[in-house]
Short mmCIF file of C-alpha atoms and ligand atoms in Angstrom, two decimals:
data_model
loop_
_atom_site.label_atom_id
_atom_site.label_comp_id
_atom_site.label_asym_id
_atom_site.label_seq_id
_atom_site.Cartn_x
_atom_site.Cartn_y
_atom_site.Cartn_z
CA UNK A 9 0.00 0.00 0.00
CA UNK A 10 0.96 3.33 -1.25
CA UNK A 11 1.13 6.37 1.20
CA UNK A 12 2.01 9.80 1.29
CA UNK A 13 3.03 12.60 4.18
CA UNK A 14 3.78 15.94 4.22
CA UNK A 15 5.22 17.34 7.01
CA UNK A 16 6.53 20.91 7.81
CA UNK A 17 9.54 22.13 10.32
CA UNK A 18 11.62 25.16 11.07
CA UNK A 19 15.45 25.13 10.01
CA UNK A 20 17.86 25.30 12.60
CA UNK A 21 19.53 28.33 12.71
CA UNK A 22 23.00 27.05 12.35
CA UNK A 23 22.28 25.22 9.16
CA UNK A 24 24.65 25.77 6.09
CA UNK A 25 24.34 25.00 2.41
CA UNK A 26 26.77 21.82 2.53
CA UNK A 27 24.33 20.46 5.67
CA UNK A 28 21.76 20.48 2.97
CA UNK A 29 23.63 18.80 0.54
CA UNK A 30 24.10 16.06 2.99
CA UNK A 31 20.81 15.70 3.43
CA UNK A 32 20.13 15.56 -0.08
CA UNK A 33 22.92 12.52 -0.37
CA UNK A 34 21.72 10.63 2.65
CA UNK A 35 18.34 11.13 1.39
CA UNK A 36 19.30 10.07 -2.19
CA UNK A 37 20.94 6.86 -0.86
CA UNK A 38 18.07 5.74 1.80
CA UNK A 39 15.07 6.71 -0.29
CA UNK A 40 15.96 4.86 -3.39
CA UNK A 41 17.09 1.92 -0.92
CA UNK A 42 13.61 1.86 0.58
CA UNK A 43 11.31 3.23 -1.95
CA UNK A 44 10.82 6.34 -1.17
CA UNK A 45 10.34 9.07 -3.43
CA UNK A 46 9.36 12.82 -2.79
CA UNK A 47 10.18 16.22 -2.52
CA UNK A 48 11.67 18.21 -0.15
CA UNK A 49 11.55 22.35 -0.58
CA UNK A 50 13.56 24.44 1.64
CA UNK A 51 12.53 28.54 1.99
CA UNK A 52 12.17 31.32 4.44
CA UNK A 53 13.12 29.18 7.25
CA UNK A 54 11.18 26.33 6.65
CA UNK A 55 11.51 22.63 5.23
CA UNK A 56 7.98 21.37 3.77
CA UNK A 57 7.96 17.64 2.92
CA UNK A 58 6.60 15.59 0.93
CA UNK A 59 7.55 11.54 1.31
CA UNK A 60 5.84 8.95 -0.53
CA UNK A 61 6.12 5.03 -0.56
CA UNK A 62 5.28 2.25 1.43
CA UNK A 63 3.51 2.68 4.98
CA UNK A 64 5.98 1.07 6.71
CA UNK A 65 8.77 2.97 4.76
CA UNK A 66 7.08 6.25 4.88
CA UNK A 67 6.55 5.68 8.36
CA UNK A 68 10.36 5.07 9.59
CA UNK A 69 11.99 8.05 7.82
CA UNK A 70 9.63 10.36 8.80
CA UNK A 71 10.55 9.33 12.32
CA UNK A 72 14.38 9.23 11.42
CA UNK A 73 13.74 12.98 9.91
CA UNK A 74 11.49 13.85 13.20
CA UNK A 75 14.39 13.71 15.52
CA UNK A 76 17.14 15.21 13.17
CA UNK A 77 18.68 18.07 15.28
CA UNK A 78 19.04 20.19 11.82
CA UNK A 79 15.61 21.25 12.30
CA UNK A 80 12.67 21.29 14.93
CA UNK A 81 8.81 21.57 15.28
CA UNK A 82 7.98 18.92 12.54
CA UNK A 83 4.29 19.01 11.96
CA UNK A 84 2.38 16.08 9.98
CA UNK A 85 0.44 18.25 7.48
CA UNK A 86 -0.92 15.60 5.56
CA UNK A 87 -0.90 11.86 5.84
CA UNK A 88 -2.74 9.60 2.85
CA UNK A 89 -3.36 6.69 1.10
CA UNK A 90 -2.40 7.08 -2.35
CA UNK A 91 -3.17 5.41 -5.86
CA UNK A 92 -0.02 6.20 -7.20
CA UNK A 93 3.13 8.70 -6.71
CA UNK A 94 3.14 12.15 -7.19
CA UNK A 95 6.87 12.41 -7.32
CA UNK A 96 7.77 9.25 -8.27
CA UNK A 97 10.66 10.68 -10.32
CA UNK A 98 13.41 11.20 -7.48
CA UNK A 99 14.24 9.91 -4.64
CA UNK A 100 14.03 13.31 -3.35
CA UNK A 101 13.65 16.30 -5.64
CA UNK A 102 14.86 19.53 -4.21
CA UNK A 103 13.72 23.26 -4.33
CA UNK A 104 14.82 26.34 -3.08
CA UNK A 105 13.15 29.54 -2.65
CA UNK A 106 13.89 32.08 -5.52
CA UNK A 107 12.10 34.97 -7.03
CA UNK A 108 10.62 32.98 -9.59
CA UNK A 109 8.62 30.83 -7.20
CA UNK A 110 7.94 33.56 -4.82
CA UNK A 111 4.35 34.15 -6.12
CA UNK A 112 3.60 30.25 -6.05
CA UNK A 113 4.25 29.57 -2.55
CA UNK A 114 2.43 33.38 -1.64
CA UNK A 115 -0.79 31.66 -4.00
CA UNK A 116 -1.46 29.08 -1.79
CA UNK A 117 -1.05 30.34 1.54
CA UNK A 118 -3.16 32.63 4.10
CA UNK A 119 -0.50 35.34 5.37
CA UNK A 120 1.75 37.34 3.16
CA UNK A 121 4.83 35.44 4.46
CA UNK A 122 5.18 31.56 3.34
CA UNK A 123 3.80 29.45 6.40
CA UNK A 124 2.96 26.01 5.68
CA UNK A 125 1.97 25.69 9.73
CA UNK A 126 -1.19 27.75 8.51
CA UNK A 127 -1.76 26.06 5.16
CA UNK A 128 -4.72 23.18 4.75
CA UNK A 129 -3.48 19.86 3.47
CA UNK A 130 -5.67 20.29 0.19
CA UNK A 131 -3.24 23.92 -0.32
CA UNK A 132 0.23 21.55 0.37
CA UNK A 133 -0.43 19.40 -1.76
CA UNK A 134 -1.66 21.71 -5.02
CA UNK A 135 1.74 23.86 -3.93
CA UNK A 136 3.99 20.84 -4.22
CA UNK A 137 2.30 19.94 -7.82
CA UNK A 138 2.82 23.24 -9.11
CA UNK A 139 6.36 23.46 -7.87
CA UNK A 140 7.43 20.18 -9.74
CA UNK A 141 6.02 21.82 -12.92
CA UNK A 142 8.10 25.48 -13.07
CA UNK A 143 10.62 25.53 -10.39
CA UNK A 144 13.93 24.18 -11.41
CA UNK A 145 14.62 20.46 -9.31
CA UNK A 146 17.94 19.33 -8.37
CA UNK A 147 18.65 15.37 -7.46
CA UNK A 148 20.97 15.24 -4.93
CA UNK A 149 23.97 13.22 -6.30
C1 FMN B 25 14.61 18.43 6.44
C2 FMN B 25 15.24 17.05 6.40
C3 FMN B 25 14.83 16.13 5.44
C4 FMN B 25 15.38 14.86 5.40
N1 FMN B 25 14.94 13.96 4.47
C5 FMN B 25 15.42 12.71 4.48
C6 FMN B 25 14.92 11.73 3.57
O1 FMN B 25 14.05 11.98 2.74
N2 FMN B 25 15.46 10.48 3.64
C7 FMN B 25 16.43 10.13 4.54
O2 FMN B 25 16.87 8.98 4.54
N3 FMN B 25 16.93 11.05 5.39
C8 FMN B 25 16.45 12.31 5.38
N4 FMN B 25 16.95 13.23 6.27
C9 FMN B 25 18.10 12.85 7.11
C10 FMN B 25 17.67 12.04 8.31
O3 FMN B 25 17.22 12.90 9.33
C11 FMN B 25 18.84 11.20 8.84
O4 FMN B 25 19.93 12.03 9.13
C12 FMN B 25 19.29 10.16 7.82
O5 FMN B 25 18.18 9.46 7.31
C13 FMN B 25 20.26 9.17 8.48
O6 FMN B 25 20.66 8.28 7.49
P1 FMN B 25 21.99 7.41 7.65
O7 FMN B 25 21.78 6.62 8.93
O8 FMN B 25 22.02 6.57 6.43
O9 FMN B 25 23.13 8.38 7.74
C14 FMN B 25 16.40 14.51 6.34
C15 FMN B 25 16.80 15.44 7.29
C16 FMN B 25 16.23 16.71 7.32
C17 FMN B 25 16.71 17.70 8.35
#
């Protein structure tokens, strides 16, 4: 059985670009080990998630993630049963905040300022579709 979560957290201060390029590699390695695919975007502060696979797969990283020290206050946004993958194309496709996407992630949310704390599930997910279709996605390697 197919699910998918989204979850969102707050960076940790202290993080630096090459902590997020090991993330990206551990993620890389571990998702396509366990089949897990997804997306992972990274702006104003905050990591929004989105892991999909099996239950039991899904299950354990987001717990593995949920205790990283490289960010805090992980919320489950979402958590479904799926038909098939969204993201099925990476093991964990990666965006950044840039001016080009500013207006998407403003689109979907309440406040002025990106917050996906205050964002329904239903606004997540139709954020995370529209990213994968403009926004320029990096693999990790
Ligand atoms: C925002 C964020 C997203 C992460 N995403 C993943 C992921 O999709 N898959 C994964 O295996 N680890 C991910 N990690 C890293 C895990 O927290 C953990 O460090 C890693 O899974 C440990 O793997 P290892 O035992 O192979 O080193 C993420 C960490 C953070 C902070």
């Amino acid at each position: 059985m197919l699910v998918r979560l989204i979850y969102a957290s707050r960076v940790h201060p202290d993080l630096t670009p090459s902590d997020i390029d090991h993330i990206l590699a551990r993620s890389h390695a571990n998702n396509a080990r366990d089949g897990v695919t997804g997306a992972l975007c990274y702006t104003g502060g905050v990591f929004l998630q989105c892991l999909e696979g099996g239950r039991r797969a899904v299950n354990e990283v987001y717990h593995r993630i949920a205790g990283d020290p490289r960010h805090t206050d992980p919320a489950i946004l979402s958590f479904s049963e799926i038909v098939a993958r969204e993201f099925g194309d990476w093991a964990m496709g990666y965006v950044a905040h840039t001016a080009d996407n500013r207006a998407l992630f403003l689109k979907y949310c309440p406040l002025p300022q990106f917050d996906p704390y205050t964002m329904s599930a239903a606004s997540v997910e139709a954020l995370l579709q529209e990213l994968m279709g403009v926004a320029r996605w990096r693999t990790a390697r």
